[in-house]
């Protein structure tokens, strides 16, 4: 059962220790993705990746999901412009996990019928939002490995 926390607590800057733990977690994912060599992404995707890391460290979980898909979109556009394609891009377009990410981002950004996010979610379902954000980051770095 989720624990409600106050909106003031959500809006407060995380403790330095928590920021550092999140930064280490994020950096490990980035390091794992670049284990076989540097991650080759375009300037826009790289700049968005900086904001994604800032949002993650701050605990802005909804922004993390939105930005992860946005970085992925920018990277895919760069790959397509360069004539790259193949199985890797097909997985990113049509793979089950990537469809989840795209649908989750779209639900958060575009309200079409059901409300995917309400103010109460920011306080009552922080754990679920954080799980979604971590999954989004992991999927992004998995895609960037290819």
XYZ file of N, CA, C and O in Angstrom:
584
model
N 0.846 -1.177 0.000
C 0.000 0.000 0.000
C 0.888 1.236 0.000
O 1.766 1.372 0.845
N 0.716 2.124 -0.979
C 1.566 3.308 -1.024
C 1.341 4.217 0.175
O 0.269 4.268 0.748
N 2.392 4.897 0.530
C 2.334 5.831 1.643
C 2.213 7.238 1.087
O 3.029 7.654 0.268
N 1.209 7.962 1.529
C 1.064 9.353 1.116
C 2.147 10.185 1.782
O 2.449 10.013 2.949
N 2.728 11.070 0.992
C 3.655 12.050 1.532
C 3.126 13.412 1.126
O 2.295 13.537 0.231
N 3.612 14.434 1.769
C 3.092 15.764 1.476
C 3.672 16.291 0.173
O 4.762 15.902 -0.248
N 2.931 17.188 -0.440
C 3.414 17.833 -1.655
C 4.674 18.643 -1.353
O 5.597 18.690 -2.167
N 4.731 19.238 -0.177
C 5.927 19.996 0.212
C 7.157 19.081 0.222
O 8.244 19.485 -0.202
N 6.989 17.846 0.675
C 8.098 16.891 0.691
C 8.516 16.526 -0.725
O 9.703 16.373 -1.019
N 7.557 16.387 -1.611
C 7.858 16.077 -3.010
C 8.645 17.216 -3.646
O 9.585 16.998 -4.409
N 8.277 18.441 -3.324
C 8.898 19.609 -3.938
C 10.239 19.992 -3.309
O 10.980 20.801 -3.885
N 10.560 19.425 -2.164
C 11.825 19.744 -1.494
C 12.989 19.100 -2.241
O 12.864 18.013 -2.805
N 14.115 19.779 -2.234
C 15.320 19.212 -2.834
C 15.713 17.957 -2.066
O 15.595 17.912 -0.844
N 16.159 16.929 -2.780
C 16.575 15.717 -2.071
C 17.825 15.982 -1.243
O 18.624 16.863 -1.563
N 17.982 15.205 -0.209
C 19.191 15.294 0.604
C 20.404 14.997 -0.280
O 20.310 14.242 -1.255
N 21.527 15.573 0.071
C 22.747 15.383 -0.714
C 23.057 13.895 -0.890
O 23.451 13.454 -1.976
N 22.908 13.118 0.179
C 23.167 11.671 0.124
C 22.285 10.984 -0.918
O 22.749 10.163 -1.704
N 20.995 11.333 -0.931
C 20.068 10.728 -1.873
C 20.404 11.139 -3.300
O 20.381 10.318 -4.214
N 20.728 12.416 -3.499
C 21.145 12.883 -4.831
C 22.349 12.072 -5.302
O 22.388 11.597 -6.434
N 23.332 11.912 -4.410
C 24.551 11.178 -4.762
C 24.252 9.721 -5.093
O 24.809 9.161 -6.049
N 23.363 9.071 -4.341
C 22.983 7.678 -4.620
C 22.335 7.571 -5.999
O 22.633 6.641 -6.753
N 21.448 8.501 -6.297
C 20.792 8.485 -7.606
C 21.790 8.738 -8.720
O 21.730 8.112 -9.775
N 22.724 9.646 -8.496
C 23.732 9.958 -9.507
C 24.609 8.736 -9.779
O 24.920 8.429 -10.933
N 24.985 8.027 -8.735
C 25.789 6.813 -8.891
C 25.006 5.759 -9.672
O 25.537 5.115 -10.582
N 23.738 5.560 -9.326
C 22.899 4.576 -10.031
C 22.829 4.919 -11.513
O 23.027 4.048 -12.372
N 22.559 6.178 -11.833
C 22.448 6.629 -13.223
C 23.782 6.440 -13.953
O 23.817 5.917 -15.073
N 24.865 6.851 -13.318
C 26.188 6.756 -13.946
C 26.551 5.305 -14.224
O 27.158 5.010 -15.256
N 26.183 4.394 -13.334
C 26.460 2.967 -13.573
C 25.744 2.476 -14.822
O 26.296 1.699 -15.596
N 24.505 2.907 -15.021
C 23.766 2.509 -16.232
C 24.461 3.059 -17.468
O 24.594 2.389 -18.477
N 24.917 4.309 -17.386
C 25.607 4.920 -18.513
C 26.935 4.193 -18.775
O 27.277 3.927 -19.931
N 27.660 3.867 -17.720
C 28.928 3.148 -17.875
C 28.706 1.771 -18.485
O 29.483 1.333 -19.345
N 27.667 1.067 -18.050
C 27.354 -0.247 -18.612
C 27.057 -0.137 -20.106
O 27.477 -0.980 -20.896
N 26.330 0.913 -20.492
C 25.975 1.102 -21.901
C 27.200 1.421 -22.751
O 27.218 1.124 -23.945
N 28.223 1.989 -22.135
C 29.411 2.364 -22.902
C 30.563 1.385 -22.694
O 31.700 1.670 -23.079
N 30.288 0.229 -22.112
C 31.346 -0.751 -21.834
C 32.048 -1.212 -23.107
O 33.255 -1.434 -23.114
N 31.314 -1.336 -24.203
C 31.898 -1.800 -25.464
C 32.502 -0.651 -26.264
O 33.076 -0.874 -27.323
N 32.350 0.551 -25.796
C 32.866 1.721 -26.499
C 31.980 2.909 -26.207
O 30.891 2.758 -25.643
N 32.435 4.091 -26.574
C 31.653 5.293 -26.268
C 30.262 5.247 -26.902
O 30.076 4.707 -27.982
N 29.311 5.820 -26.206
C 27.954 5.925 -26.738
C 27.980 7.023 -27.805
O 28.361 8.155 -27.520
N 27.591 6.667 -29.000
C 27.588 7.633 -30.099
C 26.173 8.183 -30.264
O 25.299 7.510 -30.801
N 25.959 9.397 -29.751
C 24.666 10.050 -29.910
C 24.891 11.468 -30.400
O 25.975 12.028 -30.240
N 23.864 12.022 -31.000
C 23.951 13.375 -31.519
C 23.939 14.424 -30.424
O 23.698 14.126 -29.248
N 24.187 15.658 -30.836
C 24.275 16.757 -29.871
C 22.977 16.977 -29.105
O 22.999 17.233 -27.907
N 21.842 16.907 -29.805
C 20.568 17.132 -29.129
C 20.296 16.041 -28.101
O 19.929 16.327 -26.963
N 20.491 14.786 -28.498
C 20.278 13.675 -27.568
C 21.230 13.787 -26.376
O 20.829 13.556 -25.233
N 22.466 14.190 -26.638
C 23.443 14.338 -25.560
C 23.033 15.439 -24.579
O 23.109 15.268 -23.364
N 22.558 16.569 -25.117
C 22.117 17.667 -24.252
C 20.888 17.267 -23.443
O 20.787 17.586 -22.251
N 19.957 16.556 -24.063
C 18.767 16.095 -23.352
C 19.136 15.075 -22.279
O 18.495 15.014 -21.222
N 20.169 14.291 -22.542
C 20.622 13.297 -21.572
C 21.103 13.973 -20.284
O 20.890 13.450 -19.186
N 21.699 15.146 -20.401
C 22.120 15.902 -19.209
C 20.899 16.282 -18.378
O 20.879 16.098 -17.160
N 19.856 16.799 -19.040
C 18.638 17.146 -18.303
C 17.974 15.906 -17.716
O 17.414 15.958 -16.616
N 18.038 14.797 -18.434
C 17.488 13.550 -17.907
C 18.198 13.169 -16.614
O 17.545 12.810 -15.630
N 19.520 13.268 -16.583
C 20.250 12.929 -15.366
C 19.904 13.888 -14.236
O 19.723 13.460 -13.094
N 19.781 15.161 -14.537
C 19.384 16.125 -13.502
C 17.999 15.800 -12.950
O 17.783 15.818 -11.731
N 17.060 15.502 -13.837
C 15.701 15.164 -13.398
C 15.708 13.902 -12.554
O 15.018 13.820 -11.530
N 16.506 12.909 -12.950
C 16.580 11.669 -12.197
C 17.125 11.925 -10.793
O 16.550 11.463 -9.802
N 18.214 12.655 -10.707
C 18.825 12.927 -9.397
C 17.885 13.727 -8.502
O 17.865 13.536 -7.291
N 17.085 14.603 -9.107
C 16.143 15.418 -8.342
C 14.904 14.626 -7.932
O 14.164 15.042 -7.039
N 14.677 13.471 -8.558
C 13.480 12.685 -8.254
C 12.255 13.173 -8.999
O 11.130 12.951 -8.557
N 12.462 13.805 -10.138
C 11.354 14.265 -10.985
C 10.973 13.111 -11.908
O 11.279 13.106 -13.102
N 10.294 12.123 -11.332
C 10.092 10.838 -11.993
C 9.297 10.938 -13.282
O 9.619 10.250 -14.263
N 8.273 11.744 -13.310
C 7.475 11.890 -14.534
C 8.335 12.500 -15.636
O 8.329 12.038 -16.780
N 9.100 13.522 -15.292
C 9.996 14.154 -16.269
C 11.021 13.156 -16.790
O 11.389 13.197 -17.971
N 11.478 12.250 -15.946
C 12.448 11.241 -16.365
C 11.856 10.363 -17.459
O 12.502 10.097 -18.477
N 10.641 9.887 -17.275
C 10.003 9.044 -18.288
C 9.856 9.818 -19.600
O 10.181 9.311 -20.678
N 9.384 11.047 -19.500
C 9.186 11.869 -20.697
C 10.521 12.128 -21.396
O 10.632 11.979 -22.620
N 11.529 12.491 -20.639
C 12.833 12.783 -21.236
C 13.519 11.533 -21.784
O 14.200 11.607 -22.815
N 13.370 10.402 -21.124
C 13.992 9.172 -21.630
C 13.470 8.850 -23.026
O 14.246 8.544 -23.936
N 12.167 8.940 -23.213
C 11.611 8.682 -24.540
C 12.041 9.768 -25.525
O 12.301 9.486 -26.695
N 12.166 11.003 -25.057
C 12.587 12.098 -25.927
C 14.029 11.910 -26.386
O 14.344 12.137 -27.560
N 14.916 11.497 -25.485
C 16.296 11.207 -25.876
C 16.309 10.073 -26.885
O 17.015 10.119 -27.893
N 15.509 9.059 -26.641
C 15.411 7.927 -27.557
C 14.920 8.375 -28.930
O 15.475 7.975 -29.960
N 13.912 9.231 -28.956
C 13.399 9.760 -30.233
C 14.485 10.533 -30.975
O 14.646 10.381 -32.196
N 15.221 11.379 -30.267
C 16.287 12.165 -30.895
C 17.373 11.247 -31.440
O 17.874 11.447 -32.558
N 17.727 10.225 -30.686
C 18.747 9.284 -31.139
C 18.269 8.509 -32.360
O 19.025 8.325 -33.324
N 17.026 8.064 -32.351
C 16.502 7.326 -33.504
C 16.471 8.215 -34.745
O 16.794 7.761 -35.842
N 16.094 9.473 -34.593
C 16.079 10.399 -35.728
C 17.488 10.560 -36.297
O 17.674 10.568 -37.521
N 18.484 10.664 -35.416
C 19.871 10.770 -35.869
C 20.307 9.517 -36.613
O 20.964 9.590 -37.646
N 19.957 8.363 -36.075
C 20.331 7.099 -36.726
C 19.685 6.986 -38.106
O 20.329 6.572 -39.061
N 18.407 7.333 -38.175
C 17.707 7.247 -39.454
C 18.289 8.222 -40.468
O 18.438 7.899 -41.640
N 18.631 9.435 -40.017
C 19.223 10.433 -40.911
C 20.574 9.964 -41.438
O 20.960 10.303 -42.561
N 21.279 9.171 -40.631
C 22.583 8.649 -41.037
C 22.458 7.381 -41.873
O 23.462 6.809 -42.292
N 21.231 6.924 -42.094
C 21.010 5.721 -42.884
C 21.131 4.435 -42.108
O 21.140 3.354 -42.682
N 21.227 4.543 -40.788
C 21.302 3.334 -39.960
C 19.902 2.768 -39.780
O 18.914 3.479 -39.831
N 19.820 1.517 -39.574
C 18.517 0.873 -39.376
C 18.746 -0.505 -38.829
O 19.628 -0.712 -38.011
N 17.970 -1.426 -39.300
C 18.178 -2.814 -38.932
C 17.407 -3.259 -37.722
O 16.477 -2.599 -37.249
N 17.845 -4.387 -37.202
C 17.148 -5.060 -36.115
C 17.114 -4.205 -34.855
O 16.107 -4.151 -34.166
N 18.207 -3.517 -34.556
C 18.252 -2.694 -33.355
C 17.158 -1.645 -33.342
O 16.461 -1.460 -32.347
N 16.992 -0.938 -34.447
C 15.946 0.082 -34.504
C 14.557 -0.535 -34.508
O 13.624 0.043 -33.951
N 14.416 -1.698 -35.130
C 13.107 -2.358 -35.103
C 12.711 -2.725 -33.680
O 11.546 -2.596 -33.306
N 13.679 -3.181 -32.876
C 13.377 -3.507 -31.478
C 12.962 -2.253 -30.724
O 12.021 -2.276 -29.929
N 13.649 -1.139 -30.982
C 13.312 0.107 -30.296
C 11.929 0.596 -30.731
O 11.182 1.151 -29.935
N 11.578 0.385 -31.963
C 10.257 0.818 -32.443
C 9.134 -0.116 -31.988
O 8.051 0.343 -31.633
N 9.390 -1.412 -32.051
C 8.299 -2.379 -31.885
C 8.465 -3.348 -30.726
O 7.587 -4.166 -30.471
N 9.582 -3.299 -30.024
C 9.801 -4.194 -28.890
C 8.830 -3.880 -27.757
O 8.482 -2.718 -27.516
N 8.415 -4.895 -27.059
C 7.421 -4.778 -25.988
C 7.788 -3.696 -24.980
O 6.962 -2.851 -24.617
N 9.015 -3.713 -24.504
C 9.425 -2.739 -23.487
C 9.423 -1.313 -24.024
O 9.038 -0.374 -23.327
N 9.841 -1.161 -25.268
C 9.891 0.185 -25.845
C 8.497 0.710 -26.176
O 8.246 1.914 -26.079
N 7.606 -0.194 -26.518
C 6.204 0.215 -26.696
C 5.645 0.673 -25.354
O 4.931 1.672 -25.279
N 6.002 -0.046 -24.261
C 5.573 0.394 -22.927
C 6.066 1.815 -22.663
O 5.293 2.665 -22.209
N 7.346 2.074 -22.939
C 7.917 3.393 -22.662
C 7.212 4.475 -23.477
O 6.814 5.504 -22.942
N 7.040 4.229 -24.756
C 6.373 5.213 -25.614
C 4.936 5.450 -25.149
O 4.482 6.591 -25.061
N 4.212 4.389 -24.845
C 2.829 4.530 -24.381
C 2.759 5.232 -23.034
O 1.859 6.049 -22.798
N 3.704 4.926 -22.145
C 3.716 5.583 -20.832
C 3.983 7.071 -20.990
O 3.314 7.903 -20.390
N 4.973 7.424 -21.806
C 5.260 8.833 -22.068
C 4.050 9.524 -22.683
O 3.652 10.602 -22.255
N 3.451 8.891 -23.680
C 2.299 9.501 -24.348
C 1.141 9.693 -23.389
O 0.467 10.721 -23.426
N 0.912 8.732 -22.526
C -0.180 8.863 -21.550
C 0.081 10.011 -20.586
O -0.848 10.726 -20.190
N 1.348 10.212 -20.210
C 1.680 11.298 -19.299
C 1.579 12.669 -19.967
O 1.236 13.656 -19.316
N 1.847 12.726 -21.247
C 1.884 14.001 -21.960
C 0.541 14.358 -22.590
O 0.137 15.519 -22.583
N -0.143 13.368 -23.131
C -1.387 13.602 -23.867
C -2.551 12.953 -23.132
O -2.665 11.740 -23.134
N -3.375 13.755 -22.523
C -4.546 13.203 -21.833
C -5.626 12.906 -22.867
O -6.179 13.799 -23.482
N -5.866 11.633 -23.055
C -6.884 11.199 -24.017
C -7.843 10.251 -23.303
O -7.644 9.049 -23.301
N -8.858 10.796 -22.699
C -9.814 9.967 -21.968
C -9.399 9.806 -20.528
O -9.661 10.655 -19.693
N -8.710 8.710 -20.234
C -8.277 8.438 -18.864
C -7.114 9.351 -18.474
O -6.211 9.602 -19.268
N -7.142 9.823 -17.253
C -6.061 10.650 -16.734
C -4.952 9.737 -16.239
O -5.161 8.937 -15.326
N -3.776 9.850 -16.842
C -2.643 8.996 -16.468
C -1.890 9.527 -15.257
O -1.151 8.804 -14.615
N -2.106 10.802 -14.946
C -1.376 11.412 -13.860
C -2.240 12.482 -13.223
O -2.785 13.338 -13.916
N -2.358 12.412 -11.930
C -3.078 13.429 -11.166
C -2.165 13.876 -10.027
O -1.197 13.192 -9.685
N -2.481 14.986 -9.457
C -1.669 15.519 -8.369
C -1.487 14.493 -7.257
O -0.395 14.343 -6.701
N -2.524 13.741 -6.949
C -2.432 12.740 -5.881
C -1.368 11.680 -6.205
O -0.766 11.108 -5.306
N -1.117 11.434 -7.497
C -0.091 10.462 -7.867
C 1.297 10.936 -7.457
O 2.167 10.128 -7.139
N 1.497 12.247 -7.477
C 2.798 12.798 -7.087
C 3.084 12.559 -5.605
O 4.226 12.547 -5.189
N 2.044 12.367 -4.821
C 2.233 12.152 -3.388
C 1.946 10.713 -2.960
O 2.603 10.201 -2.061
N 1.004 10.047 -3.603
C 0.569 8.727 -3.138
C 1.258 7.569 -3.850
O 1.336 6.473 -3.296
N 1.748 7.785 -5.053
C 2.332 6.666 -5.808
C 3.763 6.959 -6.230
O 4.189 6.593 -7.322
N 4.519 7.617 -5.370
C 5.915 7.963 -5.688
C 6.736 6.722 -6.016
O 7.574 6.755 -6.908
N 6.507 5.630 -5.301
C 7.280 4.414 -5.552
C 7.054 3.897 -6.971
O 8.001 3.503 -7.648
N 5.801 3.885 -7.409
C 5.496 3.419 -8.771
C 6.103 4.354 -9.803
O 6.675 3.912 -10.792
N 6.002 5.651 -9.569
C 6.596 6.618 -10.494
C 8.112 6.429 -10.577
O 8.689 6.486 -11.665
N 8.738 6.182 -9.437
C 10.191 5.955 -9.444
C 10.542 4.664 -10.180
O 11.511 4.621 -10.947
N 9.776 3.600 -9.982
C 10.024 2.348 -10.713
C 9.918 2.572 -12.214
O 10.749 2.080 -12.987
N 8.891 3.307 -12.633
C 8.736 3.609 -14.061
C 9.927 4.406 -14.580
O 10.427 4.148 -15.678
N 10.388 5.364 -13.804
C 11.521 6.200 -14.217
C 12.788 5.359 -14.351
O 13.528 5.492 -15.335
N 13.041 4.499 -13.389
C 14.233 3.646 -13.462
C 14.153 2.704 -14.658
O 15.153 2.483 -15.358
N 12.993 2.158 -14.912
C 12.812 1.280 -16.074
C 13.065 2.063 -17.356
O 13.721 1.564 -18.277
N 12.567 3.286 -17.429
C 12.765 4.118 -18.615
C 14.253 4.377 -18.859
O 14.727 4.290 -19.997
N 14.995 4.687 -17.807
C 16.435 4.942 -17.943
C 17.152 3.674 -18.401
O 18.004 3.711 -19.297
N 16.807 2.544 -17.810
C 17.442 1.285 -18.207
C 17.168 0.959 -19.671
O 18.054 0.539 -20.403
N 15.930 1.186 -20.108
C 15.601 0.933 -21.517
C 16.357 1.876 -22.445
O 16.843 1.461 -23.498
N 16.452 3.124 -22.046
C 17.192 4.093 -22.869
C 18.627 3.634 -23.054
O 19.136 3.576 -24.175
N 19.306 3.307 -21.968
C 20.701 2.923 -22.090
C 20.870 1.603 -22.818
O 21.857 1.405 -23.542
N 19.922 0.700 -22.700
C 19.965 -0.535 -23.477
C 19.904 -0.200 -24.965
O 20.656 -0.760 -25.766
N 19.039 0.724 -25.349
C 18.918 1.126 -26.745
C 20.181 1.833 -27.226
O 20.604 1.647 -28.377
N 20.799 2.631 -26.374
C 21.988 3.376 -26.778
C 23.221 2.481 -26.916
O 24.196 2.866 -27.572
N 23.174 1.301 -26.333
C 24.280 0.336 -26.473
C 24.412 -0.143 -27.907
O 25.496 -0.465 -28.354
N 23.281 -0.230 -28.598
C 23.267 -0.792 -29.960
C 23.913 0.122 -30.960
O 23.800 1.284 -30.982
